Short mmCIF file of C-alpha atoms and ligand atoms in Angstrom, two decimals:
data_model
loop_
_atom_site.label_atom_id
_atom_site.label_comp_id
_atom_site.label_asym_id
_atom_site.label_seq_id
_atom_site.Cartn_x
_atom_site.Cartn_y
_atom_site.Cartn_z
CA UNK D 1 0.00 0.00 0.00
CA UNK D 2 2.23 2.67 -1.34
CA UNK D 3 1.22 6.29 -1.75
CA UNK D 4 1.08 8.21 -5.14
CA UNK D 5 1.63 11.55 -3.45
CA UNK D 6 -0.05 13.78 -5.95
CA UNK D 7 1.52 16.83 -3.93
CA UNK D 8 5.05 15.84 -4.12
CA UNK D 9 4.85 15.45 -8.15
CA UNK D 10 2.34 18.39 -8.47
CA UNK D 11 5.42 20.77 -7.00
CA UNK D 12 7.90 19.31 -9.10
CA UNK D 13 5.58 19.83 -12.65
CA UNK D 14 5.12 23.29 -10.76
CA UNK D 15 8.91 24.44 -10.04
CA UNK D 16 9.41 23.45 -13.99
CA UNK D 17 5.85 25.24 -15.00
CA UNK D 18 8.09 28.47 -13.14
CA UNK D 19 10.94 28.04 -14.55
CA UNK D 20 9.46 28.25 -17.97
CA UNK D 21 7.65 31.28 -17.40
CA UNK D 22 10.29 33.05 -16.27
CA UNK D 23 12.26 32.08 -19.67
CA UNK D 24 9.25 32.95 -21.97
CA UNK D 25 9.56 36.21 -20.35
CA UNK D 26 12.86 37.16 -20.42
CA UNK D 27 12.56 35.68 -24.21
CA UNK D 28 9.56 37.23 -25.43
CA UNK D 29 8.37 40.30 -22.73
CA UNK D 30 5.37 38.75 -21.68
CA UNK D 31 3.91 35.73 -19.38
CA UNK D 32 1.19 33.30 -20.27
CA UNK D 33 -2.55 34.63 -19.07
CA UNK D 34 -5.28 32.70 -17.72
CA UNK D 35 -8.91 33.28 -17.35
CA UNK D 36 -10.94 31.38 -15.48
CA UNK D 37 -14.72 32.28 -15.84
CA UNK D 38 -16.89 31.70 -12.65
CA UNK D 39 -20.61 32.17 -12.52
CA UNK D 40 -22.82 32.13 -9.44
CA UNK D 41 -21.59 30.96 -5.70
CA UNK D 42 -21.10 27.33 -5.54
CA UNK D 43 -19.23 26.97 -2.82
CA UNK D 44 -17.09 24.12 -3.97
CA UNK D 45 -16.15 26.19 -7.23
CA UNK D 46 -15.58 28.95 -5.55
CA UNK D 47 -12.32 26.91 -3.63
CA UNK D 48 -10.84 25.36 -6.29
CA UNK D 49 -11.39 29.22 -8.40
CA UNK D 50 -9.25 30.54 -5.57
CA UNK D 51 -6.84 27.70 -6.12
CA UNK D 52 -6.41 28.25 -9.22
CA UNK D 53 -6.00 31.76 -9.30
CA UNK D 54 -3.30 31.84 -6.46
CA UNK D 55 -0.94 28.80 -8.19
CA UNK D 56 -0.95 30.93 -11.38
CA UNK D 57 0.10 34.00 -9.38
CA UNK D 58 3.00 31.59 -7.82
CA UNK D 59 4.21 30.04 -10.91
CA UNK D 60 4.33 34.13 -12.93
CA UNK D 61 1.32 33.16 -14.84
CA UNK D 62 -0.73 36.49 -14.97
CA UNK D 63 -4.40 35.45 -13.89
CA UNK D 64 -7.68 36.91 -14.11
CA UNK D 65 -10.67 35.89 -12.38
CA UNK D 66 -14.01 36.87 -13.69
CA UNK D 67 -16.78 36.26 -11.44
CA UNK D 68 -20.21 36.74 -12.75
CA UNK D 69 -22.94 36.58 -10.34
CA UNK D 70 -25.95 34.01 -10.88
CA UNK D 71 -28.24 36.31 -12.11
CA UNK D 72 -26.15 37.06 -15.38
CA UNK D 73 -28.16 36.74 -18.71
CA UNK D 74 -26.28 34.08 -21.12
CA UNK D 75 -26.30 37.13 -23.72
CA UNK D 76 -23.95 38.58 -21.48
CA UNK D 77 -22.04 35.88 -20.21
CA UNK D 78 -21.50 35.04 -24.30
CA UNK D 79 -20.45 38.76 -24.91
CA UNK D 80 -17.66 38.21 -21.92
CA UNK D 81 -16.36 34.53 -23.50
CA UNK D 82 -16.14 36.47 -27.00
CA UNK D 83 -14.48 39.92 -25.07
CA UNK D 84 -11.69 37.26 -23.63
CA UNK D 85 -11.45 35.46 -26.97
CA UNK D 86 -10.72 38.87 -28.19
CA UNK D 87 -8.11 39.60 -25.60
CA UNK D 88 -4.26 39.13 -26.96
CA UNK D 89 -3.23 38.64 -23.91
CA UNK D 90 -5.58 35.66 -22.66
CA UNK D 91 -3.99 32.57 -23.34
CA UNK D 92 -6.37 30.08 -21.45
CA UNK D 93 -9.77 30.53 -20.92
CA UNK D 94 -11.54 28.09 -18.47
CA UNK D 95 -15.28 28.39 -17.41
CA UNK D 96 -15.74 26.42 -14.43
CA UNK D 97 -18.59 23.52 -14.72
CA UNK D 98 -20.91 23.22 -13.62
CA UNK D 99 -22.81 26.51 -14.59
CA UNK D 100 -25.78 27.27 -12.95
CA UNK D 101 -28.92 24.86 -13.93
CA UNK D 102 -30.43 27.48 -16.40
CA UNK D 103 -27.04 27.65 -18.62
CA UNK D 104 -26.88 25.41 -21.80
CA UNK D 105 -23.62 24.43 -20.91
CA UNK D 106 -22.37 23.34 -24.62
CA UNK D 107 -23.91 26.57 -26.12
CA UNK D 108 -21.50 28.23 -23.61
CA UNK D 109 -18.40 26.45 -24.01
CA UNK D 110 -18.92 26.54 -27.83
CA UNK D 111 -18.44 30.02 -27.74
CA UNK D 112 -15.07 29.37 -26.86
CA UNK D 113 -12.10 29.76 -29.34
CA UNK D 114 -10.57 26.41 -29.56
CA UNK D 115 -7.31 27.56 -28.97
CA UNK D 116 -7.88 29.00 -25.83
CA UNK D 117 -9.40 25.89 -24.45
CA UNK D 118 -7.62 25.09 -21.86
CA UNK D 119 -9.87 22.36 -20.58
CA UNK D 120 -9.63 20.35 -23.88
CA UNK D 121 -13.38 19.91 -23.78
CA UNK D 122 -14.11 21.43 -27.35
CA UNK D 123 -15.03 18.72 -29.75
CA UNK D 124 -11.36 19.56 -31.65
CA UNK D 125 -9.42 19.07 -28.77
CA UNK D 126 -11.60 15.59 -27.77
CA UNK D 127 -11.56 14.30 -31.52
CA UNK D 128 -7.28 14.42 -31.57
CA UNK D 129 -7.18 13.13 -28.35
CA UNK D 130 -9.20 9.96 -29.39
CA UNK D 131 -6.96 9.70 -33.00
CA UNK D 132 -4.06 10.18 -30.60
CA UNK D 133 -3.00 13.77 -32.05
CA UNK D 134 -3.14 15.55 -29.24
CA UNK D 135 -0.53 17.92 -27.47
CA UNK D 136 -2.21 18.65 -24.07
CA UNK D 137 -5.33 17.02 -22.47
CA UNK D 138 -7.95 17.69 -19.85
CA UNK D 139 -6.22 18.73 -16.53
CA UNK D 140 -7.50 15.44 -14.19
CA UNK D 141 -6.88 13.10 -17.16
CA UNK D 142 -3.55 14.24 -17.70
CA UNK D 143 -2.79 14.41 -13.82
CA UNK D 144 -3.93 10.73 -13.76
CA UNK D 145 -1.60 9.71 -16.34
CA UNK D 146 1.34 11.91 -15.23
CA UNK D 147 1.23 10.55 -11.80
CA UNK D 148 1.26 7.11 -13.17
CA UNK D 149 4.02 7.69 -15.18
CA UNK D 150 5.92 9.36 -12.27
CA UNK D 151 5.97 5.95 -10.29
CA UNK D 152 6.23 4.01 -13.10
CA UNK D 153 3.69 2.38 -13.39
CA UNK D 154 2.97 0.35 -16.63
CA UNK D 155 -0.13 0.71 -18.15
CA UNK D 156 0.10 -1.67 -21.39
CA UNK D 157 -1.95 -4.85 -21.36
CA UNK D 158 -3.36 -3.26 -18.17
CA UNK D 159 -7.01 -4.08 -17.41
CA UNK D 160 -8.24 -0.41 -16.05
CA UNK D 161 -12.34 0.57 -15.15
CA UNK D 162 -12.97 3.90 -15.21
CA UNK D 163 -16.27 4.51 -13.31
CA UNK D 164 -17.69 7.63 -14.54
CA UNK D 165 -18.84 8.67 -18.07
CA UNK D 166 -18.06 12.91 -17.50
CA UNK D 167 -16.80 14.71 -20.36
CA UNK D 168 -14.39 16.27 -17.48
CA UNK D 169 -12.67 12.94 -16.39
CA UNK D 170 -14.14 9.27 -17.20
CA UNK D 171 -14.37 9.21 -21.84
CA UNK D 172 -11.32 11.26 -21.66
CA UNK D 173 -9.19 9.32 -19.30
CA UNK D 174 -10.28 5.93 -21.53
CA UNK D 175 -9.46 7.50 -24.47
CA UNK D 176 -5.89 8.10 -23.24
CA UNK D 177 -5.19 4.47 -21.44
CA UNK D 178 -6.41 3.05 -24.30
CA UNK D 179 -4.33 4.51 -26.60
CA UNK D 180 -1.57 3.75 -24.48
CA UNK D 181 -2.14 0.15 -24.84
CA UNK D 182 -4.47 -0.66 -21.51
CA UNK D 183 -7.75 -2.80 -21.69
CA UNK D 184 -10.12 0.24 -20.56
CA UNK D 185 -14.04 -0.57 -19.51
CA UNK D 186 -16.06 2.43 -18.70
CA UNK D 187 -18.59 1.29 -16.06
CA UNK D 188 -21.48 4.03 -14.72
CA UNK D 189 -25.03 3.80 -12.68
CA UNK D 190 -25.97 1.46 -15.59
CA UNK D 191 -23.35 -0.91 -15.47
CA UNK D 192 -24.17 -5.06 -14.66
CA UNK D 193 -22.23 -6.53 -12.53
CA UNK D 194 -19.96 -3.68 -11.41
CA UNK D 195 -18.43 -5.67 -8.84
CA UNK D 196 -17.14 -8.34 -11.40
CA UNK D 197 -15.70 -5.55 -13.17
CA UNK D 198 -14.16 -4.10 -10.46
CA UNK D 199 -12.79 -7.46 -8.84
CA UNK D 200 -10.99 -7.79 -12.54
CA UNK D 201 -9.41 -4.67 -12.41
CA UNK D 202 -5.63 -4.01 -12.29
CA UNK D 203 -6.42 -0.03 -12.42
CA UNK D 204 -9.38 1.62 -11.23
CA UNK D 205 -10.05 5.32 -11.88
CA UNK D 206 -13.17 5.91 -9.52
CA UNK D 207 -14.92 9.36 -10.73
CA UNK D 208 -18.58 9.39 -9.53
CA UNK D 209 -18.66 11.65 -6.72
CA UNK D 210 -20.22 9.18 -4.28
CA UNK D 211 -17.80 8.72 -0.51
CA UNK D 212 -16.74 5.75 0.27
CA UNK D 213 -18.77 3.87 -2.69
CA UNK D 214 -15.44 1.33 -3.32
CA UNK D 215 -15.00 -1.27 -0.52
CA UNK D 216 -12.40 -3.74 0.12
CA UNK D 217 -14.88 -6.54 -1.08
CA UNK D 218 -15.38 -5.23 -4.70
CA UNK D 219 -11.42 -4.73 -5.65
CA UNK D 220 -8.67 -7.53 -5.57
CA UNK D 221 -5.58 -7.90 -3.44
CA UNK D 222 -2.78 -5.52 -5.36
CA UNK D 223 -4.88 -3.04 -6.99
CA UNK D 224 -3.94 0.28 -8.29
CA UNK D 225 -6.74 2.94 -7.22
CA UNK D 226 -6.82 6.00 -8.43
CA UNK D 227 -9.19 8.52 -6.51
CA UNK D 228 -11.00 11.30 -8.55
CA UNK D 229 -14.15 12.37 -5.98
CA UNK D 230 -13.57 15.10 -4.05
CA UNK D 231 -16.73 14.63 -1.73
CA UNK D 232 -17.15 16.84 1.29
CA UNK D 233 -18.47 15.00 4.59
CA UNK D 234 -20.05 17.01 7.43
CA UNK D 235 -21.39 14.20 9.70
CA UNK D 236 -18.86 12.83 12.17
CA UNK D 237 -20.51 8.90 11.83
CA UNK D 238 -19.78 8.95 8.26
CA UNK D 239 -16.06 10.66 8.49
CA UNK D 240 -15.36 8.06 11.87
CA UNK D 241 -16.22 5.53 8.85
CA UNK D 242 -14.97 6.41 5.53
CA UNK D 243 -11.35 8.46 6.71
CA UNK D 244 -7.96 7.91 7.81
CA UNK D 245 -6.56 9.06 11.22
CA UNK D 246 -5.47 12.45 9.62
CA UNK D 247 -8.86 13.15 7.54
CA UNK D 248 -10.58 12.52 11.06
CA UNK D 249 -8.06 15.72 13.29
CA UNK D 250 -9.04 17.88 9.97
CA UNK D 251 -12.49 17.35 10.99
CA UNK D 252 -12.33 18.10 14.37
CA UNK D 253 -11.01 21.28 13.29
CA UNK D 254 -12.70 22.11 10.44
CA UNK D 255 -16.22 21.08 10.98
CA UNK D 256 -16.02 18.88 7.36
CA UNK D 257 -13.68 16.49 5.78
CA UNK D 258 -12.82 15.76 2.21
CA UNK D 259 -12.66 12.13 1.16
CA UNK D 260 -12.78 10.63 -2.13
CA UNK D 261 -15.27 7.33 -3.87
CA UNK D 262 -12.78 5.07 -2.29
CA UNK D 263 -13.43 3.32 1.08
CA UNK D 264 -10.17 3.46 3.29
CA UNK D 265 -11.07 -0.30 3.45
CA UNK D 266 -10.19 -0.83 -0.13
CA UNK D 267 -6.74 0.85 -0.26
CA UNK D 268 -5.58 -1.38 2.49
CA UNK D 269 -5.71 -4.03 -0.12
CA UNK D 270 -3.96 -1.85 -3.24
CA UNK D 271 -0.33 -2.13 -4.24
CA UNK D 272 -0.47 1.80 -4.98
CA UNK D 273 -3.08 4.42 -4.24
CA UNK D 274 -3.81 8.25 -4.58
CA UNK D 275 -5.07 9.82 -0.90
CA UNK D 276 -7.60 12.51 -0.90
CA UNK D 277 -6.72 15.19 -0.62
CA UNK D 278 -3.25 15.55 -1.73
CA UNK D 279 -3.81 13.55 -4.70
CA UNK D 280 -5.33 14.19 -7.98
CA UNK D 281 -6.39 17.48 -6.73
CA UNK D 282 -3.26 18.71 -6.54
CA UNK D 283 -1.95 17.27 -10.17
CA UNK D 284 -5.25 18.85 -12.39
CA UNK D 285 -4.30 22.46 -10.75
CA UNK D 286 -0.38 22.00 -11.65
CA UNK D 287 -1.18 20.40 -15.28
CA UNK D 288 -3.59 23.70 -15.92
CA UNK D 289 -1.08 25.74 -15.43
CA UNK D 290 1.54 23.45 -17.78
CA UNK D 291 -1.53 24.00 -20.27
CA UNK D 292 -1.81 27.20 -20.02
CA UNK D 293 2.08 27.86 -20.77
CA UNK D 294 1.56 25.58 -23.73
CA UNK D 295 -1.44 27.37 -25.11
CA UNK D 296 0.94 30.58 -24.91
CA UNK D 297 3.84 29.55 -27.05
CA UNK D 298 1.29 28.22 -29.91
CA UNK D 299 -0.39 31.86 -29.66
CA UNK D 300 3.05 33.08 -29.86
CA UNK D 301 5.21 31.67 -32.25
N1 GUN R 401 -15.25 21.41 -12.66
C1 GUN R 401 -14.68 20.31 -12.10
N2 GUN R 401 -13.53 19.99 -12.74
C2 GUN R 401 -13.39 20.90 -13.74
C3 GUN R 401 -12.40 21.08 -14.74
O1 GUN R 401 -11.41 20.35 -14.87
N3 GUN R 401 -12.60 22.16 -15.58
C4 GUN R 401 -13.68 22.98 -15.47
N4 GUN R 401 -13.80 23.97 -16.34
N5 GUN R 401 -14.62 22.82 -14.55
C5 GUN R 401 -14.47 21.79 -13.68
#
């Protein structure tokens, strides 16, 4: 039961994301810029918005935050994604999901211009990740894989489930293992027989947003978990159950814990796993800010 600490390589993809800035600008005058679009007050957004913002500050990445309130009319909130398309020196745009319940959200993000997507949601970016053309990918996907990579971990031949269908995390992240050679299922509420699926696994990638829903009984001795969900917990019953020793003294303090879809029972059994936090978290932050450098140099060569 070895940890993929998701902080540790998340700093070093940082002090190189840095490092490049700092070249681009003493090369070309200017540092990468980074929008990030929030509308309304979900309180969840609104963290990892403020996370965002303050690791682009760190790495010399000049960041703008745009916070529109709820009540915005998607005329205007169009008229703002066209202003920043508009705007030399906004590299990345990103419009955190999910929008408010009375958005469209693919008429929004279609408003985009596809080379500011920074997400690589557009149907451009998805169709060359999928024919294996790609030069950056989603932020979590690409954490996932990085970290993988990091500890060496061999993903050909590999038999991986991702649970979770998203657009965000689950076709992307099959798309990518696949083409590098694993055996990917996607499994989701619909799935039959999850649990045989999930007993077969070598790799799962468990991105549902449910605590806890992965126990020790569905996954097989030597397992490689990967944990997506980022689930807050307020009741102490549930956070005695579902979180390690440290999770439980954050509680105490904080009122609410964050755990993952993975029952602490079920990394006991895993060769490798990724803890929440200080796991994937931290990698999609770090990789949006590698994105965002890249998106500059193509706007600037
Ligand atoms: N909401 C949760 N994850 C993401 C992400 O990676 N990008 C955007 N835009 N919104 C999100």
């Amino acid at each position: 039961m070895e940890i993929l600490d998701g902080k540790l390589v998340a700093k070093n993809i940082i002090e190189e994301v840095k490092t490049e800035v700092a070249n681009l600008k003493e090369k070309t005058g200017k540092v990468p810029g980074l929008t990030v679009v929030i509308v309304g007050e979900d309180p969840a957004s609104q963290v990892y918005v403020s996370s965002k913002d303050k690791l682009a500050n760190k790495v010399g990445i000049k960041s703008n935050l745009e916070i529109l309130s709820e009540n915005v009319s998607e005329a205007k909130l169009i008229e703002k994604i066209e202003e920043l398309n508009r705007d030399t020196d906004v590299n990345g745009i990103l419009v955190q999901l999910p929008l408010p319940a009375k958005f469209d959200t693919w008429k929004i993000l279609s408003k985009l211009s596809p080379e500011k997507d920074v997400d690589c949601f557009l149907p451009e970016s998805v169709g060359n990740i999928i024919l294996n053309r790609a030069k950056i990918f989603p932020c979590t996907p690409s954490g996932i894989v990085k970290i993988l990579d990091n500890y060496k971990i061999d993903i050909q031949g590999k038999n991986v489930i991702v649970l979770g269908r998203s657009f965000i995390v689950g076709k992307p992240i099959a798309a990518m293992l696949t083409n590098r050679s694993a055996t990917v299922t996607i499994c989701h509420s619909k799935t039959k027989d999850l649990k045989g699926h999930l007993k077969n696994a070598d790799i799962i990638i468990a991105a549902i947003g449910i605590p806890g829903f992965i126990i020790d009984d569905m996954v097989k001795d030597g397992v490689i978990l990967v944990d997506v969900g980022i689930n807050r917990l307020d009741k102490k019953e549930e956070v005695l159950d579902m979180c390690s020793e440290k999770q439980i003294k954050l509680f105490d303090k904080k009122g609410y814990a964050i755990t993952g879809d993975i029952h602490k029972t079920a990394f006991k059994k895993s060769s490798f796993y990724t803890p929440v936090p200080g796991g994937i978290g931290k990698m999609t932050v770090a990789v949006l800010m590698e994105n965002t450098v890249h998106l500059f140099k193509e706007q600037n060569r």
